[in-house]
Coordinates of C-alpha atoms and ligand atoms in Angstrom, one line a residue:
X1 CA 27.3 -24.6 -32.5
X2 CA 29.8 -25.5 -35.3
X3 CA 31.2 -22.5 -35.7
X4 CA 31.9 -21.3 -31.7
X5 CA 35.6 -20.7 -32.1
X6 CA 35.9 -19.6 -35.7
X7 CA 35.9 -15.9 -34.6
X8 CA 39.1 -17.0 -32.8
X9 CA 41.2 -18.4 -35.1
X10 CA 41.4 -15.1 -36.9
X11 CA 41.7 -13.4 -33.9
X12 CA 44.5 -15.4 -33.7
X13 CA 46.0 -15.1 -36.9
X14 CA 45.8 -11.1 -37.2
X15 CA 46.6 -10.7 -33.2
X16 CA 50.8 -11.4 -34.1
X17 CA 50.2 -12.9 -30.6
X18 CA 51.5 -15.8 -32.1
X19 CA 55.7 -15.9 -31.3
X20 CA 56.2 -19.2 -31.8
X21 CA 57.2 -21.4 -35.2
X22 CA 54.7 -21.4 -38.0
X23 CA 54.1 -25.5 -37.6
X24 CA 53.4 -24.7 -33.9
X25 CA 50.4 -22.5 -34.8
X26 CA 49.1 -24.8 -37.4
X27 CA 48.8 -27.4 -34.9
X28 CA 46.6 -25.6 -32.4
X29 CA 44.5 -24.2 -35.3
X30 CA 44.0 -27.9 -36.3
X31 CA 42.6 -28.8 -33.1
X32 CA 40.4 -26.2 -33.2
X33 CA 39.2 -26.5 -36.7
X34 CA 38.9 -30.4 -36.1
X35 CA 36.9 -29.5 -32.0
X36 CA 34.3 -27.2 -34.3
X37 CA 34.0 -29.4 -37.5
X38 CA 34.5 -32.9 -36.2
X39 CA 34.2 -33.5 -33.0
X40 CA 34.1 -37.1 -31.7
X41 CA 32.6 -36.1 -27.8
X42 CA 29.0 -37.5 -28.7
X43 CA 29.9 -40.2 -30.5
X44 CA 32.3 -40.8 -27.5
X45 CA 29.9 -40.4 -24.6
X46 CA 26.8 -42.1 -26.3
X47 CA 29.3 -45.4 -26.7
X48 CA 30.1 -45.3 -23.0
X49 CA 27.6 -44.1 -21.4
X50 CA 24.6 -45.3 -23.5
X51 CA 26.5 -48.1 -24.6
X52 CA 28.4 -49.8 -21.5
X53 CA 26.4 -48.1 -18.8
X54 CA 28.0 -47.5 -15.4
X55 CA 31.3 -48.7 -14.6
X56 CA 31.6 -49.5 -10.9
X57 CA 34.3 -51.3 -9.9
X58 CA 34.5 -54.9 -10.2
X59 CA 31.9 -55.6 -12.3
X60 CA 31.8 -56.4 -16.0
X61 CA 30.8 -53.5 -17.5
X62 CA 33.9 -51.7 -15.7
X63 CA 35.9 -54.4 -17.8
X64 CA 33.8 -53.8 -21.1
X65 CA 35.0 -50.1 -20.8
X66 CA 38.6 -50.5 -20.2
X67 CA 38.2 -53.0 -23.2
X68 CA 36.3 -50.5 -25.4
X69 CA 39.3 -47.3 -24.6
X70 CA 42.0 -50.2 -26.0
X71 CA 40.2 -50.2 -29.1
X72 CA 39.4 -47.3 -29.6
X73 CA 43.2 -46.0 -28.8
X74 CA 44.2 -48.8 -31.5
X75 CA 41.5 -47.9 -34.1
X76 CA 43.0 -44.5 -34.0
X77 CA 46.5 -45.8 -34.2
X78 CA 47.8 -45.6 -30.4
X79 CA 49.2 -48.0 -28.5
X80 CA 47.0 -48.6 -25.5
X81 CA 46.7 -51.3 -23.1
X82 CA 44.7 -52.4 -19.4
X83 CA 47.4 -52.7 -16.6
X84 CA 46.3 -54.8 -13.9
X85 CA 46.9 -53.0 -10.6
X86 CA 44.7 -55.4 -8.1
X87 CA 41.5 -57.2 -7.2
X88 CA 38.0 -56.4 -5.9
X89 CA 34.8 -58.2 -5.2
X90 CA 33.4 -58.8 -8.2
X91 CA 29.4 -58.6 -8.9
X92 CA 27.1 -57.5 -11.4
X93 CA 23.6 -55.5 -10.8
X94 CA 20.1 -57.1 -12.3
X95 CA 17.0 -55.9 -12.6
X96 CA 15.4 -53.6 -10.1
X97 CA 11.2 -53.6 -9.6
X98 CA 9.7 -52.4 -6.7
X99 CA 5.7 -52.4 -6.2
X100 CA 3.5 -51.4 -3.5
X101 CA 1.2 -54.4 -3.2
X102 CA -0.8 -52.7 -0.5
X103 CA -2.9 -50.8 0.6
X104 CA -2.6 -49.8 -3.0
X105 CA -1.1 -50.6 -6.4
X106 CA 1.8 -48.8 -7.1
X107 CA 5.1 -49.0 -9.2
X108 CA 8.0 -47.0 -6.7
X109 CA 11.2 -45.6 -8.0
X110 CA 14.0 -46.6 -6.5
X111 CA 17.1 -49.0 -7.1
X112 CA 19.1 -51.5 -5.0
X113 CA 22.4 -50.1 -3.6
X114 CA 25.8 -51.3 -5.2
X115 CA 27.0 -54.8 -4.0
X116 CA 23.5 -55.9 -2.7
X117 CA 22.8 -59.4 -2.1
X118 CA 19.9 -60.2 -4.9
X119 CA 16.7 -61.2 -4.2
X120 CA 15.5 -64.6 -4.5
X121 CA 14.3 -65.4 -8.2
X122 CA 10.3 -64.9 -7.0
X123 CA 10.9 -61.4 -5.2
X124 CA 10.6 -60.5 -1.5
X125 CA 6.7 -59.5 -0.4
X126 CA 6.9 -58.1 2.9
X127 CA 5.5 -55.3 5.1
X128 CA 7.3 -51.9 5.9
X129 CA 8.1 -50.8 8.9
X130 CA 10.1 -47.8 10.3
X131 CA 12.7 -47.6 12.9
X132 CA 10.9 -46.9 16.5
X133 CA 11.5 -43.8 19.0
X134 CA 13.3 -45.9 22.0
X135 CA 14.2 -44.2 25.4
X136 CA 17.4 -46.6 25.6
X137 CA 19.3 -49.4 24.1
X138 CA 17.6 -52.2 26.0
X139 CA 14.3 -51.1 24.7
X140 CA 16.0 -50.8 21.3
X141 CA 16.9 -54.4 21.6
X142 CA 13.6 -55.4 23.0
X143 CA 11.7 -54.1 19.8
X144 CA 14.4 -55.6 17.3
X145 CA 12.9 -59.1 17.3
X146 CA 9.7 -57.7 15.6
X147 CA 12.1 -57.2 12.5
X148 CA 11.6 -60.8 11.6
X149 CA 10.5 -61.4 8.1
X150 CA 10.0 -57.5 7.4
X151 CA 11.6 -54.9 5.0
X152 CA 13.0 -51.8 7.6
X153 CA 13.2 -48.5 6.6
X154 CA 16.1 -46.8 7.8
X155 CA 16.6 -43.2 6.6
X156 CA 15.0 -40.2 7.9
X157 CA 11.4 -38.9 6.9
X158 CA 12.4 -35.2 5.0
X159 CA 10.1 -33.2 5.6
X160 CA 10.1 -31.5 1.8
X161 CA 11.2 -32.6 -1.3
X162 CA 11.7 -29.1 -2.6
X163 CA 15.5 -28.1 -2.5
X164 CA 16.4 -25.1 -0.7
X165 CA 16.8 -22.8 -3.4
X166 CA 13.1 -23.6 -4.8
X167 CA 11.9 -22.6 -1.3
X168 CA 14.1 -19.9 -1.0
X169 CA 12.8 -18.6 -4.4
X170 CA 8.8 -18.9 -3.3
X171 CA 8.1 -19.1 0.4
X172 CA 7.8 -16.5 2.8
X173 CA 10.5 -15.9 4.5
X174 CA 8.5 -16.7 7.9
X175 CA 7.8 -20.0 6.0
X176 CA 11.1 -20.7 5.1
X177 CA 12.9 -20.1 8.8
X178 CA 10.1 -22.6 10.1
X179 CA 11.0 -25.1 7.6
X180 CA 14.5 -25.2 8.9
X181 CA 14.1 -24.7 12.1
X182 CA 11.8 -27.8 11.7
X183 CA 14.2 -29.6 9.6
X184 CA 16.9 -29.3 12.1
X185 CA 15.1 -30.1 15.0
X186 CA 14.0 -33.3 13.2
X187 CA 17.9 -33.7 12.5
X188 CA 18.6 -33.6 16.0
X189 CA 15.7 -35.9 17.3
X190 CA 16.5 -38.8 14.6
X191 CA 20.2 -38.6 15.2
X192 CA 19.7 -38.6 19.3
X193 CA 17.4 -41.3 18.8
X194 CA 20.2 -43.4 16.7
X195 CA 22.3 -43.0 19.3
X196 CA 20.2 -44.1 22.2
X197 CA 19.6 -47.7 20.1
X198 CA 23.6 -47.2 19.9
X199 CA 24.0 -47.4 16.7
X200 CA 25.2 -45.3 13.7
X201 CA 23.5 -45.1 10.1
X202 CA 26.8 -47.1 8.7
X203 CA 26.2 -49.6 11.8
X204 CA 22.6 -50.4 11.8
X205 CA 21.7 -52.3 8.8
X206 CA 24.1 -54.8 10.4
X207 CA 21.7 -55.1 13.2
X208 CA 18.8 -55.3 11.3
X209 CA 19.6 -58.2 9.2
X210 CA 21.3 -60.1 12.4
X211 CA 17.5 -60.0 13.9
X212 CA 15.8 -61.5 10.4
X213 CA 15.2 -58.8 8.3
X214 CA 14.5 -59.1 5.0
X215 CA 15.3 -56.2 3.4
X216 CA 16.9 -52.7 3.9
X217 CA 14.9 -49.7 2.7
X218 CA 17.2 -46.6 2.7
X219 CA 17.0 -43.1 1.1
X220 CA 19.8 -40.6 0.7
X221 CA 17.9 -37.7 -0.9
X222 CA 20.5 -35.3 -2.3
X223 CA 18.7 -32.1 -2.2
X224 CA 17.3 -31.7 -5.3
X225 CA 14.1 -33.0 -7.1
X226 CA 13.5 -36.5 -7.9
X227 CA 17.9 -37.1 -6.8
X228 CA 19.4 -39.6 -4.7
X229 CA 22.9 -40.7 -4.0
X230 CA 23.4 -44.2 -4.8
X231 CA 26.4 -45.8 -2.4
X232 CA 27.0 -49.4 -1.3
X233 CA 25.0 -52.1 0.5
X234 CA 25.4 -52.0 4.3
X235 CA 24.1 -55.0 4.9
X236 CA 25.4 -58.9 3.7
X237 CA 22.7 -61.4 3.0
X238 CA 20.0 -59.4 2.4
X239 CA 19.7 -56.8 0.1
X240 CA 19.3 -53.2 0.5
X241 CA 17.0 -50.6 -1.9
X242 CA 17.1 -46.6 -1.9
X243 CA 14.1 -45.5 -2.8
X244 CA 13.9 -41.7 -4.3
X245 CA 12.3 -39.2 -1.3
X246 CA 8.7 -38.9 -2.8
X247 CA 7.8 -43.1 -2.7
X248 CA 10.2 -43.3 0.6
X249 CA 8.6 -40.4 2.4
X250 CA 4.9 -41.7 1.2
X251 CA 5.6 -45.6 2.8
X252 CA 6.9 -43.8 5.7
X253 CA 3.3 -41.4 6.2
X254 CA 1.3 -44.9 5.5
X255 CA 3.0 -46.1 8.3
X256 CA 2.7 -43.4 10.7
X257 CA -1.2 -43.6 10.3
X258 CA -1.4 -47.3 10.9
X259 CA -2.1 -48.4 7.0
X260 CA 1.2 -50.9 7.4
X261 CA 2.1 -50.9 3.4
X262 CA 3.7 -54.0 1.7
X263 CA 6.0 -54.3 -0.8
X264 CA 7.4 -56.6 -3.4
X265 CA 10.8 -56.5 -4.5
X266 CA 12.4 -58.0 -7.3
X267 CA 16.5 -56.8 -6.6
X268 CA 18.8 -59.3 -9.0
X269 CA 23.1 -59.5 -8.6
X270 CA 25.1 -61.6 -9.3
X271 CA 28.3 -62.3 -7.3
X272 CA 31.5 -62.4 -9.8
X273 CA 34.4 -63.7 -6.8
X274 CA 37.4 -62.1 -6.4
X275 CA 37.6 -59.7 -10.2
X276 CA 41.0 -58.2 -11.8
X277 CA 41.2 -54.4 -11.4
X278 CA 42.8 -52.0 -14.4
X279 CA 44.3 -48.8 -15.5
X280 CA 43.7 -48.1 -19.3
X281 CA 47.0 -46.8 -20.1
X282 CA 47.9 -45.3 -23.7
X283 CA 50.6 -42.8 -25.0
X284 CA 52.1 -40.9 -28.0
X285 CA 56.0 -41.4 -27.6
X286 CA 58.2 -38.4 -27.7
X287 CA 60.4 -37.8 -30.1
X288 CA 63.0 -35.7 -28.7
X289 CA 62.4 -36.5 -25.0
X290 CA 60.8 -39.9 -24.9
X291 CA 61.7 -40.6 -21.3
X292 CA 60.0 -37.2 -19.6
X293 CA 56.2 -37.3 -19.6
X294 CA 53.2 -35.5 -20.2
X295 CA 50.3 -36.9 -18.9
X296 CA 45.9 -36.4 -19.2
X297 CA 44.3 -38.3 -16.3
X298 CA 40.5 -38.8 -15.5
X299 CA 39.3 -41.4 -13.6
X300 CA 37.4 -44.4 -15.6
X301 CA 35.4 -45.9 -12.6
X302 CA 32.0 -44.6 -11.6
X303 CA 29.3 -45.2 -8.5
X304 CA 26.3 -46.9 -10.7
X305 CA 23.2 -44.8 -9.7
X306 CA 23.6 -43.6 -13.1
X307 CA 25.9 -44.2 -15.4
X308 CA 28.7 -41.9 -14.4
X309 CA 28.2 -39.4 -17.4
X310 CA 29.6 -36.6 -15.3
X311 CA 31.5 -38.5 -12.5
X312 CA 33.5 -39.1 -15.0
X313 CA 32.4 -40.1 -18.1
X314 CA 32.9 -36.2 -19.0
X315 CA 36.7 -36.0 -18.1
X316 CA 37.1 -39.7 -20.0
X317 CA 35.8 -38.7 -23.1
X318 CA 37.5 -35.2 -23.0
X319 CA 40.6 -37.1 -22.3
X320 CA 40.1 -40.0 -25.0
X321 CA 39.4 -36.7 -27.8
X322 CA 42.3 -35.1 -26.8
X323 CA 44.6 -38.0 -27.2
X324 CA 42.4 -38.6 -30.3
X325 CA 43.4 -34.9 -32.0
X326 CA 47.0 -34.6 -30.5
X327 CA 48.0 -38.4 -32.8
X328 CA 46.0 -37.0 -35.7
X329 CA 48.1 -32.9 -35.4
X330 CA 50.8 -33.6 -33.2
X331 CA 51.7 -37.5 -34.2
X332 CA 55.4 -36.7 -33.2
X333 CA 55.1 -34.7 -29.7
X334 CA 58.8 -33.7 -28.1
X335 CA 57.5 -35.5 -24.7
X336 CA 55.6 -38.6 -24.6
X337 CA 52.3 -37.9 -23.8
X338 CA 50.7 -40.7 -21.4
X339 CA 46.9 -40.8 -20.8
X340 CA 45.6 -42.8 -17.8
X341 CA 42.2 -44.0 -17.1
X342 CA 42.2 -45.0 -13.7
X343 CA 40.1 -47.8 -12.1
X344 CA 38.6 -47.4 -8.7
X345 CA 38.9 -43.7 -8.2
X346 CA 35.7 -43.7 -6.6
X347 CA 36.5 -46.2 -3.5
X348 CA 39.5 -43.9 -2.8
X349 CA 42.2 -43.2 -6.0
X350 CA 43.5 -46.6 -6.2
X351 CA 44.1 -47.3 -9.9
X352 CA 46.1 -43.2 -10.0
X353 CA 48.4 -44.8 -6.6
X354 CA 48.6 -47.9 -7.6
X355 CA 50.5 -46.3 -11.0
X356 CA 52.5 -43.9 -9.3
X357 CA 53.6 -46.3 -6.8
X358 CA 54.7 -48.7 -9.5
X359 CA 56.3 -46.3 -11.7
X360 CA 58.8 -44.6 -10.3
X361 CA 60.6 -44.1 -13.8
X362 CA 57.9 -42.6 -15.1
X363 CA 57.1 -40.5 -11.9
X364 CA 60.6 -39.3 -11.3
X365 CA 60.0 -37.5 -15.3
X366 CA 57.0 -35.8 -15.3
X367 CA 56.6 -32.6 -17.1
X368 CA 52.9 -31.9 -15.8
X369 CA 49.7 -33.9 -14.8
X370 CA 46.5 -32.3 -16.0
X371 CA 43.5 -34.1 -14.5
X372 CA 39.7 -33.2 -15.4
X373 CA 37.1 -34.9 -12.8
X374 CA 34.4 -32.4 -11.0
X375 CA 31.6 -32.3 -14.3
X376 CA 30.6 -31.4 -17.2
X377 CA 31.2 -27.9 -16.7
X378 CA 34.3 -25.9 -18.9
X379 CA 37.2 -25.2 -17.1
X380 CA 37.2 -22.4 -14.3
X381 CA 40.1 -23.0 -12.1
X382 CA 43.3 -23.8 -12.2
X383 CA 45.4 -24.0 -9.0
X384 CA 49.4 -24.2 -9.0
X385 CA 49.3 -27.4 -6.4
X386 CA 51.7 -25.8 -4.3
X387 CA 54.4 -25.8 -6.6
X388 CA 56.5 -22.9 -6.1
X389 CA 57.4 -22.1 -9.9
X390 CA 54.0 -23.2 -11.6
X391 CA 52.8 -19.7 -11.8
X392 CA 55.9 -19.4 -14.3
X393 CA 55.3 -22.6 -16.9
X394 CA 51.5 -23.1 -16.4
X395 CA 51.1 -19.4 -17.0
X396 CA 53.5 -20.3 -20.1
X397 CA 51.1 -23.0 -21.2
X398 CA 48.2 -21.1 -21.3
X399 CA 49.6 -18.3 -23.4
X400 CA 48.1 -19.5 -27.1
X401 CA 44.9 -20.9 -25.4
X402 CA 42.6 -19.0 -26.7
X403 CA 41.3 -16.0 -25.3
X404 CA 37.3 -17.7 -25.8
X405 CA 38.3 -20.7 -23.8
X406 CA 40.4 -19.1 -21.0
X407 CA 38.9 -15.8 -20.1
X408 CA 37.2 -17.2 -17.0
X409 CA 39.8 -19.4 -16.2
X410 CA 40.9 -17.9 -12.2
X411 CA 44.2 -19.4 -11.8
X412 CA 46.0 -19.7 -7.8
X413 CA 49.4 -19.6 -7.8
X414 CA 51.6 -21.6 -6.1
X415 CA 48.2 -23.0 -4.2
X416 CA 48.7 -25.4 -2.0
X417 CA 48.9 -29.2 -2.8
X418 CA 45.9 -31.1 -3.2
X419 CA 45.1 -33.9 -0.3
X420 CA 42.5 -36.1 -1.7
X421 CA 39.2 -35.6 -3.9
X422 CA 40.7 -36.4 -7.4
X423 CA 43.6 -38.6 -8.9
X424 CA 45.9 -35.8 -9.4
X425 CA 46.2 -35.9 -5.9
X426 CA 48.1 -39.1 -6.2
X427 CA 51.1 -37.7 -8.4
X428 CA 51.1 -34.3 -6.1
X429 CA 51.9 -36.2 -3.4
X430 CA 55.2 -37.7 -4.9
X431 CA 56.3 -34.4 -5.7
X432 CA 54.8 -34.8 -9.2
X433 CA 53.6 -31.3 -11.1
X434 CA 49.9 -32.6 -10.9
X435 CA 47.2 -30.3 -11.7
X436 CA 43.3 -30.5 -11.5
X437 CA 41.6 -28.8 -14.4
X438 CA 38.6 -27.3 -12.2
X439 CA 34.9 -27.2 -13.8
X440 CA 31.7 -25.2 -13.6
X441 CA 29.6 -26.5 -11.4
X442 CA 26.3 -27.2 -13.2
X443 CA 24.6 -28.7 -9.8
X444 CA 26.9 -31.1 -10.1
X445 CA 26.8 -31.5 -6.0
X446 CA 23.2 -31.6 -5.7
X447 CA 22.5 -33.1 -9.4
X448 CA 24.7 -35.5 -10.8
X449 CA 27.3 -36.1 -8.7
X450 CA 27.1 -40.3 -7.5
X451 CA 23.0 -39.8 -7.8
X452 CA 20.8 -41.8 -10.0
X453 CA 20.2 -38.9 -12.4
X454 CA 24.1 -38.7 -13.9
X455 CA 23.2 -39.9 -17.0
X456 CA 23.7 -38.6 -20.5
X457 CA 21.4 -36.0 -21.4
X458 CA 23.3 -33.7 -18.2
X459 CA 25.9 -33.3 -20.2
X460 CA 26.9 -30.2 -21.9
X461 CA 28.9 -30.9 -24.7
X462 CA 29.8 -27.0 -25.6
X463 CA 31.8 -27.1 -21.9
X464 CA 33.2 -30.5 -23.1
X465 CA 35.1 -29.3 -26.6
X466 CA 35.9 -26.2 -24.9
X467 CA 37.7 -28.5 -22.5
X468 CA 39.1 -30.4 -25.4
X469 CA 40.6 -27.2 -26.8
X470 CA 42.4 -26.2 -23.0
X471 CA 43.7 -29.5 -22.7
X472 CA 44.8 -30.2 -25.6
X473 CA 47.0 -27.0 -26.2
X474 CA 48.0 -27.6 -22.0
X475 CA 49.5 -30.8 -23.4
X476 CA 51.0 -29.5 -26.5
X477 CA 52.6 -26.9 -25.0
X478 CA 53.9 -28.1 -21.7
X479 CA 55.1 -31.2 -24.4
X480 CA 57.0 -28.7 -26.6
X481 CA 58.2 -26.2 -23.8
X482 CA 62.3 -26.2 -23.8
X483 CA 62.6 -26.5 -20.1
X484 CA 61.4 -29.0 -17.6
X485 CA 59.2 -27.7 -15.4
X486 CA 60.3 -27.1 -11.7
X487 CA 59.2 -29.5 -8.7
X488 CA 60.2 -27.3 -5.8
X489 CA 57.2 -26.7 -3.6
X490 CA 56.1 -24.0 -1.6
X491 CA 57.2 -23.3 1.8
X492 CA 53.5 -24.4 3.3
X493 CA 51.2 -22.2 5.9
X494 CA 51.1 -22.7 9.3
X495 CA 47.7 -25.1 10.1
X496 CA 45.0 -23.8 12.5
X497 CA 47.2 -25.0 15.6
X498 CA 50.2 -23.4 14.5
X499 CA 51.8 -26.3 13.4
X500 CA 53.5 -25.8 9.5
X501 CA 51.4 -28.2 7.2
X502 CA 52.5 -30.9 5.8
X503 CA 53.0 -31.7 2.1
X504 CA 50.7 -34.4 1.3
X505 CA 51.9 -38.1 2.0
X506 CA 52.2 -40.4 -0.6
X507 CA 49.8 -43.6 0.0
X508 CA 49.5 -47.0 -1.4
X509 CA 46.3 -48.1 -2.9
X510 CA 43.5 -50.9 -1.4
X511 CA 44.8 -53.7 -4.4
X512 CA 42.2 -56.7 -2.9
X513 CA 38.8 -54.5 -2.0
X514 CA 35.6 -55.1 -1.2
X515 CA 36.0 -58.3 1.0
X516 CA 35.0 -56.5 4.7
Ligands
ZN601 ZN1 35.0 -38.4 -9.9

């Protein structure tokens, strides 16, 4: 697809759309040229995601990563550095093997959850068993002696592994309704059953390993085929698995009809102590405006299921090739343009407070914060943030974006400011212009998003350069535009209760995490 926005730049050149200087032009017809002849996106993702793998926080391939963007940022003559903003618990994931030993041979697919305790260096063999159907919690703690020694499952049989919209597209409709309504019911008993143990999904791995457990077997099937989500251990000594929904719901049936399955688990980590925490910072300094900012944000930190290709290796390397083309065409911008990679989005958009919070003279400048972080998808939605006067200069910005790359772009103006989700939430709440650049979905939800199947070959690298080409131009122009943008916010809504909403708080980040 070499030649997708060649059309465009003649478009562009007959259109007379064009009102600004001559050099202006030249530099967006660069970037284009460059996004459709050399493009560095693959190159870009293979490194990182291929390359380093996941990049969960605390461990040492989040480190290799924030190493690899310094060099990269020098090799193309930026300056770039890692600010430390914190600690966490350091550890580093091993090898995950998981066999059914009995009553037959067979290799399972699943992988231990982030920050499991490992497995001893010979593996754990135990036998399965499931949670049991108690009519209070004295029963409950009756039965949980007969943990002792044994691997416990702890997630909820599904009854199908077919996503909704496959049965939607094939059963019957009468099928489909009793699927649900069998689903739900099931929903209801396992949940009313959890309670009368008096415990909570979060609470009872805890319990499990207290009575001599060995292992935790959990799976959080996230509606699609062959995808889970991949979160952290809930228990401490012992170490916890998710296995995908086909093995999990297959030990689970084996049990029900008496055949008591075994397993054995080889789960190594490695416990690192207490591990530095990082931003990658880099930036082009402004020429005639050094001290006001513009500044590309996507979060650098991934869960480790996969290896965070679209959660958000996407937005990284989109970020890196903008940065990449805007030294190469725009070497001398009017505004410094400031890229962040921020650490530890994922455990609650520490590394993007931790920066705000300790750079007030950078905050107090900002012309605009564009932030990419929801897939792989191209660009869809814009929202003002609830900034009263961003229809006026984001509206501006977009003007010489071409038509190609911004005709399904729905903008919302003002919006309203975003509360959590994604980093640019961080600068909105100090008043900071902070914008999320919104993709198509892709199934991101069901598909990629923190599952074990967020790896490389999801990504759609047509989305990503037509990304490359909005954000790049977004930062050109809202660099070059004569005025400062405004930070007057909306008046707000009134909330379901009548109350007028308040404009996000600004909060201060978790800087020592993973100790509780
Ligand atoms: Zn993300």
């Amino acid at each position: 697809m070499k030649n997708l926005f060649k059309p465009f730049i003649f478009l562009f050149l007959l259109s007379g759309l064009l009102s600004r200087a001559q050099e202006n032009d030249l530099v967006i017809q660069e970037i284009i040229r460059e996004v459709n002849e050399n493009s560095q996106v693959e190159m870009l993702a293979h490194e990182l995601m291929d390359g380093i793998g996941p990049r969960l926080v605390g461990t040492p391939e989040m480190k290799q990563a924030h190493d690899w963007a310094v060099a990269k940022y020098q090799n193309w003559g930026i300056q770039a550095k890692n600010e430390s903003w914190g600690e966490w618990r350091g550890w580093q994931r091993g090898i995950t093997h998981i066999d059914m030993i009995s009553p037959r041979i067979k290799t399972l697919n699943g992988t231990q959850l982030a920050w499991s305790a490992s497995t001893p260096k010979k593996g754990i063999t135990a036998e399965v068993i499931i949670l049991p159907v108690v009519k209070d919690s004295i029963s409950f703690q009756n039965w949980l002696p007969s943990v002792k020694g044994k691997l416990v499952m702890i997630a909820m049989k599904q009854p199908t592994g077919r996503p909704d919209y496959n049965w939607e597209e094939f059963a019957t409709k009468t099928s489909l309704e009793k699927m649900k309504a069998d689903r739900e019911s099931q929903r209801k008993a396992w949940n009313d059953n959890m309670k009368r143990m008096g415990y909570t999904s979060r609470t009872i791995s805890a319990a499990l390993e207290k009575a001599g457990a060995v292992g935790i077997i959990d799976s959080y099937w996230s509606n699609g085929f062959g995808v889970n989500k991949i979160f952290s251990s809930q228990a401490k000594k012992i170490p916890s698995i998710d296995l995908e929904l086909e093995d999990y719901t297959m030990l689970y049936r084996l049990i029900e009809h008496g055949k008591k399955p075994s397993l054995r688990i080889h789960a190594e980590s490695k416990e690192l102590g207490m591990q530095p925490t990082f931003n990658t910072i880099a930036e082009i300094k402004g020429t005639e405006k050094p001290e006001e900012y513009v500044i590309l944000s996507a979060h650098f930190d991934s869960w480790d299921g996969g290896t965070g290709a679209t959660d958000n290796g996407t937005g990284t390397v989109v970020m890196m090739e903008v940065m990449r083309l805007l030294k190469k065409y725009y070497p001398n911008p009017k505004r410094t343009i400031l890229v962040g990679h921020w650490g530890s989005e994922e455990q609650g958009l520490n590394g993007s407070r931790a920066f705000v919070e300790d750079h007030s003279e950078i905050t107090k400048n900002i012309q605009a914060v564009f932030n990419q972080d929801n897939g792989t998808g191209r660009v869809v939605n814009i929202s003002g943030s609830g900034f009263l006067n961003s229809y006026d200069y984001v509206s501006r910005w977009l003007r010489l974006v071409p038509q190609e790359v911004k005709k399904d772009i729905k903008t919302d103006f003002p919006g309203m400011p975003p509360t959590g989700g994604s980093d640019h939430a961080s600068f909105a709440a100090a008043g900071v212009p902070a914008f999320g650049l919104s993709s198509l979905g892709w199934s991101y939800g069901n598909y990629t998003w923190h599952t074990n199947r967020d790896t490389y070959d999801k990504i759609v690298f047509d989305d990503l350069k037509n990304n490359v080409i909005l954000t790049a131009i977004l930062a050109y122009m809202a660099s070059e535009d004569p005025q400062k943008s405004s930070t007057d916010q909306r008046v707000l809504p009134l909330d379901k209760d009548g109350k007028p909403t308040e404009w996000p708080k600004q909060k201060s980040p978790n800087r020592k995490g993973g100790l509780n």
